[in-house]
PDB file of C-alpha atoms in Angstrom:
ATOM      1  CA  MET A  34      87.036  71.888  90.254  1.00  0.00           C
ATOM      2  CA  ILE A  35      84.005  70.061  91.660  1.00  0.00           C
ATOM      3  CA  ASP A  36      85.386  70.229  95.223  1.00  0.00           C
ATOM      4  CA  SER A  37      85.996  73.938  94.808  1.00  0.00           C
ATOM      5  CA  LEU A  38      82.491  74.568  93.477  1.00  0.00           C
ATOM      6  CA  THR A  39      80.965  72.461  96.247  1.00  0.00           C
ATOM      7  CA  HIS A  40      82.781  74.552  98.852  1.00  0.00           C
ATOM      8  CA  TYR A  41      81.516  77.814  97.303  1.00  0.00           C
ATOM      9  CA  LEU A  42      77.971  76.530  97.138  1.00  0.00           C
ATOM     10  CA  LYS A  43      78.130  75.508 100.807  1.00  0.00           C
ATOM     11  CA  VAL A  44      79.202  79.025 101.774  1.00  0.00           C
ATOM     12  CA  ILE A  45      76.374  80.723  99.871  1.00  0.00           C
ATOM     13  CA  SER A  46      73.801  78.150 100.983  1.00  0.00           C
ATOM     14  CA  ASP A  47      73.244  80.229 104.120  1.00  0.00           C
ATOM     15  CA  PRO A  48      70.110  82.312 103.393  1.00  0.00           C
ATOM     16  CA  SER A  49      71.645  85.570 104.620  1.00  0.00           C
ATOM     17  CA  ARG A  50      74.838  85.115 102.595  1.00  0.00           C
ATOM     18  CA  LEU A  51      72.833  84.157  99.524  1.00  0.00           C
ATOM     19  CA  GLN A  52      70.803  87.349  99.871  1.00  0.00           C
ATOM     20  CA  MET A  53      73.961  89.390 100.458  1.00  0.00           C
ATOM     21  CA  MET A  54      75.431  87.987  97.247  1.00  0.00           C
ATOM     22  CA  PHE A  55      72.244  88.929  95.411  1.00  0.00           C
ATOM     23  CA  ILE A  56      72.459  92.507  96.692  1.00  0.00           C
ATOM     24  CA  LEU A  57      76.205  92.806  96.110  1.00  0.00           C
ATOM     25  CA  SER A  58      75.820  91.454  92.580  1.00  0.00           C
ATOM     26  CA  ASN A  59      73.544  94.377  91.777  1.00  0.00           C
ATOM     27  CA  HIS A  60      74.780  97.137  94.101  1.00  0.00           C
ATOM     28  CA  GLU A  61      77.957  98.293  95.743  1.00  0.00           C
ATOM     29  CA  CYS A  62      77.280  98.714  99.478  1.00  0.00           C
ATOM     30  CA  CYS A  63      78.954  99.514 102.760  1.00  0.00           C
ATOM     31  CA  GLN A  64      78.805  97.136 105.693  1.00  0.00           C
ATOM     32  CA  ASN A  65      76.618  99.618 107.584  1.00  0.00           C
ATOM     33  CA  ASP A  66      74.041  99.476 104.791  1.00  0.00           C
ATOM     34  CA  LEU A  67      73.923  95.688 105.000  1.00  0.00           C
ATOM     35  CA  THR A  68      73.595  95.876 108.777  1.00  0.00           C
ATOM     36  CA  GLU A  69      70.597  98.153 108.382  1.00  0.00           C
ATOM     37  CA  CYS A  70      69.028  96.158 105.560  1.00  0.00           C
ATOM     38  CA  PHE A  71      69.246  92.796 107.274  1.00  0.00           C
ATOM     39  CA  ASN A  72      68.380  94.075 110.732  1.00  0.00           C
ATOM     40  CA  MET A  73      71.395  92.171 112.080  1.00  0.00           C
ATOM     41  CA  SER A  74      74.185  93.220 114.376  1.00  0.00           C
ATOM     42  CA  GLN A  75      77.388  94.549 112.860  1.00  0.00           C
ATOM     43  CA  PRO A  76      79.398  91.536 114.140  1.00  0.00           C
ATOM     44  CA  ALA A  77      76.925  89.115 112.511  1.00  0.00           C
ATOM     45  CA  ILE A  78      77.215  90.922 109.163  1.00  0.00           C
ATOM     46  CA  SER A  79      81.017  90.942 109.549  1.00  0.00           C
ATOM     47  CA  GLN A  80      81.062  87.175 110.016  1.00  0.00           C
ATOM     48  CA  HIS A  81      78.959  86.606 106.903  1.00  0.00           C
ATOM     49  CA  LEU A  82      81.149  88.953 104.863  1.00  0.00           C
ATOM     50  CA  LYS A  83      84.289  87.283 106.217  1.00  0.00           C
ATOM     51  CA  LYS A  84      83.127  83.915 104.891  1.00  0.00           C
ATOM     52  CA  LEU A  85      82.351  85.421 101.476  1.00  0.00           C
ATOM     53  CA  LYS A  86      85.699  87.214 101.399  1.00  0.00           C
ATOM     54  CA  GLU A  87      87.638  84.077 102.408  1.00  0.00           C
ATOM     55  CA  ILE A  88      86.517  82.406  99.198  1.00  0.00           C
ATOM     56  CA  ASP A  89      87.026  85.574  97.152  1.00  0.00           C
ATOM     57  CA  LEU A  90      83.358  86.042  96.222  1.00  0.00           C
ATOM     58  CA  ILE A  91      83.346  89.692  97.277  1.00  0.00           C
ATOM     59  CA  ILE A  92      85.655  92.629  96.687  1.00  0.00           C
ATOM     60  CA  GLU A  93      86.274  95.338  99.255  1.00  0.00           C
ATOM     61  CA  GLU A  94      87.482  98.765  98.192  1.00  0.00           C
ATOM     62  CA  LYS A  95      88.466 101.378 100.769  1.00  0.00           C
ATOM     63  CA  ARG A  96      87.437 104.942  99.848  1.00  0.00           C
ATOM     64  CA  GLY A  97      87.994 107.524 102.535  1.00  0.00           C
ATOM     65  CA  TYR A  98      86.234 106.451 105.721  1.00  0.00           C
ATOM     66  CA  PHE A  99      84.146 103.780 104.040  1.00  0.00           C
ATOM     67  CA  THR A 100      84.815 100.341 102.612  1.00  0.00           C
ATOM     68  CA  TYR A 101      82.613  99.517  99.636  1.00  0.00           C
ATOM     69  CA  ILE A 102      81.732  95.893  99.023  1.00  0.00           C
ATOM     70  CA  SER A 103      80.630  94.304  95.760  1.00  0.00           C
ATOM     71  CA  ALA A 104      80.469  90.867  94.164  1.00  0.00           C
ATOM     72  CA  ASN A 105      83.657  89.623  92.542  1.00  0.00           C
ATOM     73  CA  LYS A 106      82.258  89.138  89.059  1.00  0.00           C
ATOM     74  CA  SER A 107      85.609  87.909  87.729  1.00  0.00           C
ATOM     75  CA  HIS A 108      85.603  84.895  90.077  1.00  0.00           C
ATOM     76  CA  GLU A 109      85.712  81.558  88.238  1.00  0.00           C
ATOM     77  CA  HIS A 110      82.456  80.387  89.852  1.00  0.00           C
ATOM     78  CA  TYR A 111      80.599  83.693  89.555  1.00  0.00           C
ATOM     79  CA  PRO A 112      78.688  82.652  86.386  1.00  0.00           C
ATOM     80  CA  ILE A 113      77.234  79.660  88.239  1.00  0.00           C
ATOM     81  CA  ILE A 114      76.428  81.706  91.323  1.00  0.00           C
ATOM     82  CA  SER A 115      74.943  84.456  89.144  1.00  0.00           C
ATOM     83  CA  TYR A 116      72.722  81.890  87.448  1.00  0.00           C
ATOM     84  CA  ILE A 117      71.476  80.688  90.842  1.00  0.00           C
ATOM     85  CA  LEU A 118      70.858  84.256  92.001  1.00  0.00           C
ATOM     86  CA  ASN A 119      69.017  85.258  88.835  1.00  0.00           C
ATOM     87  CA  THR A 120      66.822  82.170  88.567  1.00  0.00           C
ATOM     88  CA  TYR A 121      65.307  82.405  91.979  1.00  0.00           C
ATOM     89  CA  ASP A 122      62.576  85.044  91.965  1.00  0.00           C
ATOM     90  CA  GLY A 123      61.687  86.428  95.344  1.00  0.00           C
ATOM     91  CA  LEU A 124      65.123  85.891  96.841  1.00  0.00           C
ATOM     92  CA  LEU A 125      64.778  89.009  98.946  1.00  0.00           C
ATOM     93  CA  ASP A 126      61.208  88.293 100.036  1.00  0.00           C
ATOM     94  CA  GLU A 127      61.754  85.331 102.352  1.00  0.00           C
ATOM     95  CA  VAL A 128      63.747  86.825 105.208  1.00  0.00           C
ATOM     96  CA  ASP A 129      63.177  89.862 107.414  1.00  0.00           C
ATOM     97  CA  PHE A 130      64.624  92.228 104.849  1.00  0.00           C
ATOM     98  CA  ASP A 131      63.451  95.800 104.995  1.00  0.00           C
ATOM     99  CA  CYS A 132      65.612  97.885 102.697  1.00  0.00           C
ATOM    100  CA  GLY A 133      64.279  96.704  99.339  1.00  0.00           C
ATOM    101  CA  ASN A 134      66.229  98.246  96.494  1.00  0.00           C
ATOM    102  CA  LYS A 135      67.157 101.499  98.182  1.00  0.00           C
ATOM    103  CA  ALA A 136      70.534 102.910  97.276  1.00  0.00           C
ATOM    104  CA  CYS A 137      73.376 102.424  99.686  1.00  0.00           C
ATOM    105  CA  LYS A 138      73.965 105.528 101.779  1.00  0.00           C
ATOM    106  CA  CYS A 139      77.727 105.531 102.240  1.00  0.00           C
TER     107      CYS A 139
END
């Protein structure tokens, strides 16, 4: 289990992915919303989401034209990740992040 947890922590140690997990733990969003919020290109967001999806930390649900993304709260390591996310105040303040808590538009 320790190797598995170490791998998950390495993936979310990237500041952008950590912030994405924080957002997706509290809101369901579309990839376009994340692209806008992080002021990153769509391919860059896709790569971050791919890494989170590979380790099953996010869930994607297709609805019509849009795919909604949220945190996989049933993941075995989610309680640990949730603790990390909830103990660090100001997680969204340290990177060029301009969408605040606005609702996702999709």
